PDB file of C-alpha atoms and ligand atoms in Angstrom:
ATOM      1  CA  UNK A   1       0.617 -27.272  33.692  1.00  0.00           C
ATOM      2  CA  UNK A   2       4.292 -26.600  34.355  1.00  0.00           C
ATOM      3  CA  UNK A   3       6.666 -29.395  33.569  1.00  0.00           C
ATOM      4  CA  UNK A   4       9.315 -30.448  36.101  1.00  0.00           C
ATOM      5  CA  UNK A   5      12.003 -28.343  34.474  1.00  0.00           C
ATOM      6  CA  UNK A   6       9.903 -25.193  34.457  1.00  0.00           C
ATOM      7  CA  UNK A   7       8.752 -25.783  38.011  1.00  0.00           C
ATOM      8  CA  UNK A   8      12.280 -26.348  39.201  1.00  0.00           C
ATOM      9  CA  UNK A   9      13.392 -23.154  37.430  1.00  0.00           C
ATOM     10  CA  UNK A  10      10.575 -21.204  39.130  1.00  0.00           C
ATOM     11  CA  UNK A  11      11.361 -22.733  42.528  1.00  0.00           C
ATOM     12  CA  UNK A  12      15.038 -21.922  42.112  1.00  0.00           C
ATOM     13  CA  UNK A  13      14.160 -18.411  41.104  1.00  0.00           C
ATOM     14  CA  UNK A  14      12.007 -17.826  44.183  1.00  0.00           C
ATOM     15  CA  UNK A  15      14.613 -19.444  46.431  1.00  0.00           C
ATOM     16  CA  UNK A  16      17.346 -17.259  45.076  1.00  0.00           C
ATOM     17  CA  UNK A  17      15.161 -14.181  45.410  1.00  0.00           C
ATOM     18  CA  UNK A  18      14.646 -15.048  49.089  1.00  0.00           C
ATOM     19  CA  UNK A  19      18.334 -15.637  49.884  1.00  0.00           C
ATOM     20  CA  UNK A  20      19.835 -12.412  51.291  1.00  0.00           C
ATOM     21  CA  UNK A  21      22.870 -12.851  49.039  1.00  0.00           C
ATOM     22  CA  UNK A  22      20.731 -12.535  45.963  1.00  0.00           C
ATOM     23  CA  UNK A  23      17.644 -10.483  46.781  1.00  0.00           C
ATOM     24  CA  UNK A  24      19.137  -7.419  45.175  1.00  0.00           C
ATOM     25  CA  UNK A  25      20.026  -9.047  41.864  1.00  0.00           C
ATOM     26  CA  UNK A  26      18.186  -8.549  38.594  1.00  0.00           C
ATOM     27  CA  UNK A  27      16.609 -11.478  36.727  1.00  0.00           C
ATOM     28  CA  UNK A  28      19.529 -11.530  34.286  1.00  0.00           C
ATOM     29  CA  UNK A  29      22.036 -11.615  37.126  1.00  0.00           C
ATOM     30  CA  UNK A  30      19.998 -14.317  38.860  1.00  0.00           C
ATOM     31  CA  UNK A  31      20.184 -16.416  35.706  1.00  0.00           C
ATOM     32  CA  UNK A  32      23.975 -16.425  36.058  1.00  0.00           C
ATOM     33  CA  UNK A  33      23.667 -17.725  39.638  1.00  0.00           C
ATOM     34  CA  UNK A  34      21.025 -20.273  38.661  1.00  0.00           C
ATOM     35  CA  UNK A  35      23.154 -21.675  35.880  1.00  0.00           C
ATOM     36  CA  UNK A  36      25.909 -22.730  38.322  1.00  0.00           C
ATOM     37  CA  UNK A  37      23.880 -24.004  41.325  1.00  0.00           C
ATOM     38  CA  UNK A  38      22.863 -27.666  41.709  1.00  0.00           C
ATOM     39  CA  UNK A  39      20.019 -29.078  43.809  1.00  0.00           C
ATOM     40  CA  UNK A  40      20.619 -31.539  46.689  1.00  0.00           C
ATOM     41  CA  UNK A  41      18.061 -33.234  48.937  1.00  0.00           C
ATOM     42  CA  UNK A  42      18.653 -34.484  52.488  1.00  0.00           C
ATOM     43  CA  UNK A  43      16.359 -36.441  54.825  1.00  0.00           C
ATOM     44  CA  UNK A  44      15.613 -35.377  58.429  1.00  0.00           C
ATOM     45  CA  UNK A  45      18.567 -35.578  60.869  1.00  0.00           C
ATOM     46  CA  UNK A  46      21.157 -35.796  58.076  1.00  0.00           C
ATOM     47  CA  UNK A  47      24.635 -34.357  58.561  1.00  0.00           C
ATOM     48  CA  UNK A  48      25.220 -31.759  55.849  1.00  0.00           C
ATOM     49  CA  UNK A  49      28.476 -30.204  57.088  1.00  0.00           C
ATOM     50  CA  UNK A  50      30.876 -31.332  59.806  1.00  0.00           C
ATOM     51  CA  UNK A  51      32.901 -28.877  61.878  1.00  0.00           C
ATOM     52  CA  UNK A  52      36.608 -29.111  61.000  1.00  0.00           C
ATOM     53  CA  UNK A  53      36.151 -30.846  57.641  1.00  0.00           C
ATOM     54  CA  UNK A  54      37.208 -29.283  54.376  1.00  0.00           C
ATOM     55  CA  UNK A  55      34.569 -28.194  51.883  1.00  0.00           C
ATOM     56  CA  UNK A  56      34.029 -25.289  49.556  1.00  0.00           C
ATOM     57  CA  UNK A  57      30.300 -25.177  48.812  1.00  0.00           C
ATOM     58  CA  UNK A  58      27.649 -22.657  49.756  1.00  0.00           C
ATOM     59  CA  UNK A  59      24.174 -24.063  50.568  1.00  0.00           C
ATOM     60  CA  UNK A  60      20.993 -22.073  49.983  1.00  0.00           C
ATOM     61  CA  UNK A  61      17.939 -23.525  51.701  1.00  0.00           C
ATOM     62  CA  UNK A  62      15.101 -24.055  49.252  1.00  0.00           C
ATOM     63  CA  UNK A  63      12.929 -25.909  51.777  1.00  0.00           C
ATOM     64  CA  UNK A  64      13.433 -27.429  55.199  1.00  0.00           C
ATOM     65  CA  UNK A  65      15.245 -26.430  58.363  1.00  0.00           C
ATOM     66  CA  UNK A  66      18.763 -26.917  59.732  1.00  0.00           C
ATOM     67  CA  UNK A  67      20.680 -26.284  62.929  1.00  0.00           C
ATOM     68  CA  UNK A  68      24.178 -24.825  62.946  1.00  0.00           C
ATOM     69  CA  UNK A  69      26.174 -25.942  65.983  1.00  0.00           C
ATOM     70  CA  UNK A  70      29.587 -26.512  67.474  1.00  0.00           C
ATOM     71  CA  UNK A  71      30.292 -29.524  69.663  1.00  0.00           C
ATOM     72  CA  UNK A  72      32.868 -31.043  71.965  1.00  0.00           C
ATOM     73  CA  UNK A  73      34.253 -34.560  72.349  1.00  0.00           C
ATOM     74  CA  UNK A  74      31.696 -35.427  75.047  1.00  0.00           C
ATOM     75  CA  UNK A  75      28.880 -34.864  72.582  1.00  0.00           C
ATOM     76  CA  UNK A  76      27.774 -31.575  74.137  1.00  0.00           C
ATOM     77  CA  UNK A  77      26.669 -29.017  71.582  1.00  0.00           C
ATOM     78  CA  UNK A  78      26.046 -25.298  71.372  1.00  0.00           C
ATOM     79  CA  UNK A  79      23.489 -24.318  68.766  1.00  0.00           C
ATOM     80  CA  UNK A  80      24.603 -21.132  67.021  1.00  0.00           C
ATOM     81  CA  UNK A  81      21.608 -20.649  64.755  1.00  0.00           C
ATOM     82  CA  UNK A  82      18.523 -22.295  63.274  1.00  0.00           C
ATOM     83  CA  UNK A  83      18.099 -21.606  59.566  1.00  0.00           C
ATOM     84  CA  UNK A  84      15.124 -22.055  57.224  1.00  0.00           C
ATOM     85  CA  UNK A  85      14.004 -21.379  53.643  1.00  0.00           C
ATOM     86  CA  UNK A  86      15.800 -18.438  52.066  1.00  0.00           C
ATOM     87  CA  UNK A  87      18.751 -18.651  54.470  1.00  0.00           C
ATOM     88  CA  UNK A  88      22.186 -19.912  53.477  1.00  0.00           C
ATOM     89  CA  UNK A  89      25.201 -21.532  55.128  1.00  0.00           C
ATOM     90  CA  UNK A  90      28.666 -22.745  54.188  1.00  0.00           C
ATOM     91  CA  UNK A  91      29.728 -19.317  52.901  1.00  0.00           C
ATOM     92  CA  UNK A  92      32.738 -19.096  55.228  1.00  0.00           C
ATOM     93  CA  UNK A  93      34.670 -22.105  53.878  1.00  0.00           C
ATOM     94  CA  UNK A  94      33.496 -21.286  50.381  1.00  0.00           C
ATOM     95  CA  UNK A  95      35.186 -17.917  50.681  1.00  0.00           C
ATOM     96  CA  UNK A  96      38.341 -18.638  52.700  1.00  0.00           C
ATOM     97  CA  UNK A  97      38.826 -22.358  51.913  1.00  0.00           C
ATOM     98  CA  UNK A  98      39.448 -23.080  55.621  1.00  0.00           C
ATOM     99  CA  UNK A  99      37.777 -26.032  57.419  1.00  0.00           C
ATOM    100  CA  UNK A 100      34.094 -25.740  58.279  1.00  0.00           C
ATOM    101  CA  UNK A 101      33.622 -23.520  61.331  1.00  0.00           C
ATOM    102  CA  UNK A 102      30.553 -25.427  62.558  1.00  0.00           C
ATOM    103  CA  UNK A 103      28.439 -28.493  61.851  1.00  0.00           C
ATOM    104  CA  UNK A 104      25.075 -28.359  60.121  1.00  0.00           C
ATOM    105  CA  UNK A 105      22.359 -31.046  60.362  1.00  0.00           C
ATOM    106  CA  UNK A 106      18.821 -31.100  59.033  1.00  0.00           C
ATOM    107  CA  UNK A 107      15.910 -30.827  61.484  1.00  0.00           C
ATOM    108  CA  UNK A 108      13.501 -31.940  58.751  1.00  0.00           C
ATOM    109  CA  UNK A 109      13.756 -33.177  55.139  1.00  0.00           C
ATOM    110  CA  UNK A 110      15.470 -30.336  53.253  1.00  0.00           C
ATOM    111  CA  UNK A 111      16.343 -29.271  49.722  1.00  0.00           C
ATOM    112  CA  UNK A 112      19.333 -27.043  49.045  1.00  0.00           C
ATOM    113  CA  UNK A 113      20.810 -25.259  46.068  1.00  0.00           C
ATOM    114  CA  UNK A 114      24.547 -25.761  46.240  1.00  0.00           C
ATOM    115  CA  UNK A 115      27.297 -23.626  44.721  1.00  0.00           C
ATOM    116  CA  UNK A 116      31.011 -24.453  44.761  1.00  0.00           C
ATOM    117  CA  UNK A 117      33.848 -21.962  45.239  1.00  0.00           C
ATOM    118  CA  UNK A 118      34.743 -22.059  41.518  1.00  0.00           C
ATOM    119  CA  UNK A 119      31.088 -21.476  40.557  1.00  0.00           C
ATOM    120  CA  UNK A 120      30.981 -18.572  42.979  1.00  0.00           C
ATOM    121  CA  UNK A 121      34.087 -17.094  41.379  1.00  0.00           C
ATOM    122  CA  UNK A 122      32.465 -17.416  37.955  1.00  0.00           C
ATOM    123  CA  UNK A 123      29.450 -15.560  39.340  1.00  0.00           C
ATOM    124  CA  UNK A 124      31.626 -12.756  40.681  1.00  0.00           C
ATOM    125  CA  UNK A 125      33.411 -12.406  37.334  1.00  0.00           C
ATOM    126  CA  UNK A 126      30.086 -11.876  35.615  1.00  0.00           C
ATOM    127  CA  UNK A 127      28.293 -10.001  38.420  1.00  0.00           C
ATOM    128  CA  UNK A 128      31.017  -8.189  40.431  1.00  0.00           C
ATOM    129  CA  UNK A 129      28.629  -6.550  42.876  1.00  0.00           C
ATOM    130  CA  UNK A 130      27.898  -9.974  44.389  1.00  0.00           C
ATOM    131  CA  UNK A 131      31.163  -9.407  46.293  1.00  0.00           C
ATOM    132  CA  UNK A 132      29.708  -6.303  47.960  1.00  0.00           C
ATOM    133  CA  UNK A 133      26.542  -8.152  48.890  1.00  0.00           C
ATOM    134  CA  UNK A 134      28.609 -10.943  50.428  1.00  0.00           C
ATOM    135  CA  UNK A 135      30.583  -8.473  52.523  1.00  0.00           C
ATOM    136  CA  UNK A 136      27.361  -6.939  53.806  1.00  0.00           C
ATOM    137  CA  UNK A 137      25.992 -10.336  54.827  1.00  0.00           C
ATOM    138  CA  UNK A 138      29.227 -11.297  56.564  1.00  0.00           C
ATOM    139  CA  UNK A 139      29.146  -8.029  58.518  1.00  0.00           C
ATOM    140  CA  UNK A 140      25.608  -8.898  59.577  1.00  0.00           C
ATOM    141  CA  UNK A 141      26.776 -12.353  60.744  1.00  0.00           C
ATOM    142  CA  UNK A 142      29.498 -10.738  62.887  1.00  0.00           C
ATOM    143  CA  UNK A 143      26.941  -8.367  64.408  1.00  0.00           C
ATOM    144  CA  UNK A 144      24.700 -11.279  65.323  1.00  0.00           C
ATOM    145  CA  UNK A 145      27.675 -13.181  66.759  1.00  0.00           C
ATOM    146  CA  UNK A 146      28.654 -10.112  68.854  1.00  0.00           C
ATOM    147  CA  UNK A 147      25.128  -9.936  70.193  1.00  0.00           C
ATOM    148  CA  UNK A 148      25.250 -13.618  71.098  1.00  0.00           C
ATOM    149  CA  UNK A 149      28.605 -13.199  72.878  1.00  0.00           C
ATOM    150  CA  UNK A 150      27.119 -10.294  74.848  1.00  0.00           C
ATOM    151  CA  UNK A 151      24.096 -12.358  75.803  1.00  0.00           C
ATOM    152  CA  UNK A 152      26.217 -15.316  76.919  1.00  0.00           C
ATOM    153  CA  UNK A 153      28.697 -13.188  78.841  1.00  0.00           C
ATOM    154  CA  UNK A 154      26.438 -10.606  80.442  1.00  0.00           C
ATOM    155  CA  UNK A 155      23.107 -12.315  81.095  1.00  0.00           C
ATOM    156  CA  UNK A 156      22.309 -15.121  83.472  1.00  0.00           C
ATOM    157  CA  UNK A 157      20.572 -18.251  82.173  1.00  0.00           C
ATOM    158  CA  UNK A 158      17.149 -16.783  82.893  1.00  0.00           C
ATOM    159  CA  UNK A 159      17.869 -13.780  80.657  1.00  0.00           C
ATOM    160  CA  UNK A 160      19.402 -15.968  77.967  1.00  0.00           C
ATOM    161  CA  UNK A 161      16.290 -18.152  77.817  1.00  0.00           C
ATOM    162  CA  UNK A 162      14.057 -15.052  77.696  1.00  0.00           C
ATOM    163  CA  UNK A 163      16.098 -13.376  74.951  1.00  0.00           C
ATOM    164  CA  UNK A 164      16.291 -16.599  72.902  1.00  0.00           C
ATOM    165  CA  UNK A 165      12.520 -17.063  73.097  1.00  0.00           C
ATOM    166  CA  UNK A 166      12.016 -13.498  71.860  1.00  0.00           C
ATOM    167  CA  UNK A 167      14.570 -14.041  69.067  1.00  0.00           C
ATOM    168  CA  UNK A 168      12.832 -17.213  67.877  1.00  0.00           C
ATOM    169  CA  UNK A 169       9.256 -15.946  68.208  1.00  0.00           C
ATOM    170  CA  UNK A 170       7.175 -15.087  65.148  1.00  0.00           C
ATOM    171  CA  UNK A 171       3.743 -13.472  65.065  1.00  0.00           C
ATOM    172  CA  UNK A 172       1.165 -16.045  63.994  1.00  0.00           C
ATOM    173  CA  UNK A 173      -2.552 -15.141  63.939  1.00  0.00           C
ATOM    174  CA  UNK A 174      -1.830 -12.165  66.178  1.00  0.00           C
ATOM    175  CA  UNK A 175      -0.039 -14.382  68.718  1.00  0.00           C
ATOM    176  CA  UNK A 176       3.675 -14.267  69.385  1.00  0.00           C
ATOM    177  CA  UNK A 177       4.747 -17.886  69.157  1.00  0.00           C
ATOM    178  CA  UNK A 178       7.851 -20.010  69.168  1.00  0.00           C
ATOM    179  CA  UNK A 179       6.648 -22.828  66.976  1.00  0.00           C
ATOM    180  CA  UNK A 180      10.002 -24.250  65.981  1.00  0.00           C
ATOM    181  CA  UNK A 181       9.958 -27.940  66.785  1.00  0.00           C
ATOM    182  CA  UNK A 182      12.424 -27.284  69.568  1.00  0.00           C
ATOM    183  CA  UNK A 183      12.981 -29.678  72.425  1.00  0.00           C
ATOM    184  CA  UNK A 184      13.983 -28.299  75.822  1.00  0.00           C
ATOM    185  CA  UNK A 185      17.391 -29.882  75.169  1.00  0.00           C
ATOM    186  CA  UNK A 186      17.674 -27.835  71.925  1.00  0.00           C
ATOM    187  CA  UNK A 187      16.784 -24.677  73.839  1.00  0.00           C
ATOM    188  CA  UNK A 188      19.354 -25.626  76.496  1.00  0.00           C
ATOM    189  CA  UNK A 189      21.937 -26.087  73.729  1.00  0.00           C
ATOM    190  CA  UNK A 190      21.143 -22.620  72.426  1.00  0.00           C
ATOM    191  CA  UNK A 191      21.655 -20.880  75.769  1.00  0.00           C
ATOM    192  CA  UNK A 192      24.509 -22.980  77.176  1.00  0.00           C
ATOM    193  CA  UNK A 193      22.572 -24.457  80.109  1.00  0.00           C
ATOM    194  CA  UNK A 194      21.253 -27.822  81.248  1.00  0.00           C
ATOM    195  CA  UNK A 195      17.868 -29.118  80.141  1.00  0.00           C
ATOM    196  CA  UNK A 196      16.734 -29.235  83.775  1.00  0.00           C
ATOM    197  CA  UNK A 197      17.575 -25.554  84.261  1.00  0.00           C
ATOM    198  CA  UNK A 198      15.683 -24.569  81.087  1.00  0.00           C
ATOM    199  CA  UNK A 199      12.728 -26.656  82.219  1.00  0.00           C
ATOM    200  CA  UNK A 200      12.666 -24.802  85.573  1.00  0.00           C
ATOM    201  CA  UNK A 201      12.867 -21.397  83.883  1.00  0.00           C
ATOM    202  CA  UNK A 202      10.066 -22.191  81.391  1.00  0.00           C
ATOM    203  CA  UNK A 203       7.892 -23.380  84.279  1.00  0.00           C
ATOM    204  CA  UNK A 204       8.626 -20.208  86.233  1.00  0.00           C
ATOM    205  CA  UNK A 205       7.855 -17.974  83.223  1.00  0.00           C
ATOM    206  CA  UNK A 206       4.655 -19.939  82.696  1.00  0.00           C
ATOM    207  CA  UNK A 207       3.621 -19.770  86.398  1.00  0.00           C
ATOM    208  CA  UNK A 208       4.190 -16.003  86.314  1.00  0.00           C
ATOM    209  CA  UNK A 209       1.962 -15.670  83.227  1.00  0.00           C
ATOM    210  CA  UNK A 210       4.639 -14.523  80.773  1.00  0.00           C
ATOM    211  CA  UNK A 211       4.402 -17.549  78.504  1.00  0.00           C
ATOM    212  CA  UNK A 212       2.190 -20.541  77.911  1.00  0.00           C
ATOM    213  CA  UNK A 213       3.869 -23.829  77.083  1.00  0.00           C
ATOM    214  CA  UNK A 214       2.008 -26.260  74.833  1.00  0.00           C
ATOM    215  CA  UNK A 215       3.329 -29.580  73.554  1.00  0.00           C
ATOM    216  CA  UNK A 216       4.732 -28.241  70.261  1.00  0.00           C
ATOM    217  CA  UNK A 217       4.915 -24.508  70.829  1.00  0.00           C
ATOM    218  CA  UNK A 218       5.416 -21.729  73.331  1.00  0.00           C
ATOM    219  CA  UNK A 219       3.203 -18.634  73.241  1.00  0.00           C
ATOM    220  CA  UNK A 220       4.616 -15.397  74.580  1.00  0.00           C
ATOM    221  CA  UNK A 221       1.767 -13.742  76.472  1.00  0.00           C
ATOM    222  CA  UNK A 222       3.718 -10.769  77.785  1.00  0.00           C
ATOM    223  CA  UNK A 223       6.732  -9.828  75.684  1.00  0.00           C
ATOM    224  CA  UNK A 224       8.329  -7.908  78.575  1.00  0.00           C
ATOM    225  CA  UNK A 225       9.975 -11.142  79.661  1.00  0.00           C
ATOM    226  CA  UNK A 226      11.941 -10.599  82.868  1.00  0.00           C
ATOM    227  CA  UNK A 227      15.743 -10.771  82.355  1.00  0.00           C
ATOM    228  CA  UNK A 228      16.225 -12.564  85.696  1.00  0.00           C
ATOM    229  CA  UNK A 229      14.329 -14.333  88.476  1.00  0.00           C
TER     230      UNK A 229
HETATM  231  P1  CMP B   1      31.280 -22.734  57.045  1.00  0.00           P
HETATM  232  O1  CMP B   1      32.328 -22.429  58.048  1.00  0.00           O
HETATM  233  O2  CMP B   1      31.667 -22.913  55.651  1.00  0.00           O
HETATM  234  O3  CMP B   1      30.484 -24.052  57.530  1.00  0.00           O
HETATM  235  C1  CMP B   1      29.699 -23.960  58.710  1.00  0.00           C
HETATM  236  C2  CMP B   1      28.712 -22.836  58.516  1.00  0.00           C
HETATM  237  O4  CMP B   1      27.909 -22.542  59.625  1.00  0.00           O
HETATM  238  C3  CMP B   1      29.440 -21.528  58.278  1.00  0.00           C
HETATM  239  O5  CMP B   1      30.151 -21.594  57.078  1.00  0.00           O
HETATM  240  C4  CMP B   1      28.306 -20.555  58.336  1.00  0.00           C
HETATM  241  O6  CMP B   1      27.546 -20.601  57.158  1.00  0.00           O
HETATM  242  C5  CMP B   1      27.494 -21.185  59.461  1.00  0.00           C
HETATM  243  N1  CMP B   1      27.771 -20.469  60.717  1.00  0.00           N
HETATM  244  C6  CMP B   1      28.899 -20.511  61.468  1.00  0.00           C
HETATM  245  N2  CMP B   1      28.770 -19.716  62.540  1.00  0.00           N
HETATM  246  C7  CMP B   1      27.550 -19.158  62.474  1.00  0.00           C
HETATM  247  C8  CMP B   1      26.818 -18.258  63.295  1.00  0.00           C
HETATM  248  N3  CMP B   1      27.334 -17.767  64.432  1.00  0.00           N
HETATM  249  N4  CMP B   1      25.592 -17.883  62.900  1.00  0.00           N
HETATM  250  C9  CMP B   1      25.039 -18.396  61.763  1.00  0.00           C
HETATM  251  N5  CMP B   1      25.670 -19.267  60.956  1.00  0.00           N
HETATM  252  C10 CMP B   1      26.902 -19.642  61.303  1.00  0.00           C
END
């Protein structure tokens, strides 16, 4: 039987292998990363990062789920992204040492591997091509952000709900499902609309046979979701 240390080493290894930053690294290079990351656990609904605060650590999600969002003074929020195991966040402030661009809270109990700016620099000294991998990932983030801007600017709420459902859906047992534990308010916060509006659109999509809404999931029956009413 593995002892705790071995198990934790194996878990870290598989986490790092799953994080896009590190998938292309060799075992020896991964060892360098592993040696500088520390593990942190958070309960459900914990604030991990707060928009506007200083911080210089990168978080790799070993287990759990988080939401990345920006908010205003009235408590309204726009969810930018949901992230799960193998994803990472906090890379922007780690790299440019500017305040956090968004807040991050846990949607369930989560375990992260955390790396500070100085640890990251040590990694780059020893494994210079990490810098190239980082650039690639940042380019990907900008692409996704461009897509989101396009969706918000060019589609009406109906289309935004439809495209968000398709973005979140995964194939499970041959069915295309959105099984994130998302409330209608969360969905509304992802598309920049009111909960009531999202509720009406989901009902309409369901009445027209495009989706079926169960208590904890939404099944996409016909993936040609209409972009408008
Ligand atoms: P940082 O600015 O350090 O802290 C907040 C983090 O949220 C940020 O790094 C990114 O990791 C993450 N983040 C910000 N904007 C987006 C986005 N549009 N999509 C995914 N993640 C984001």
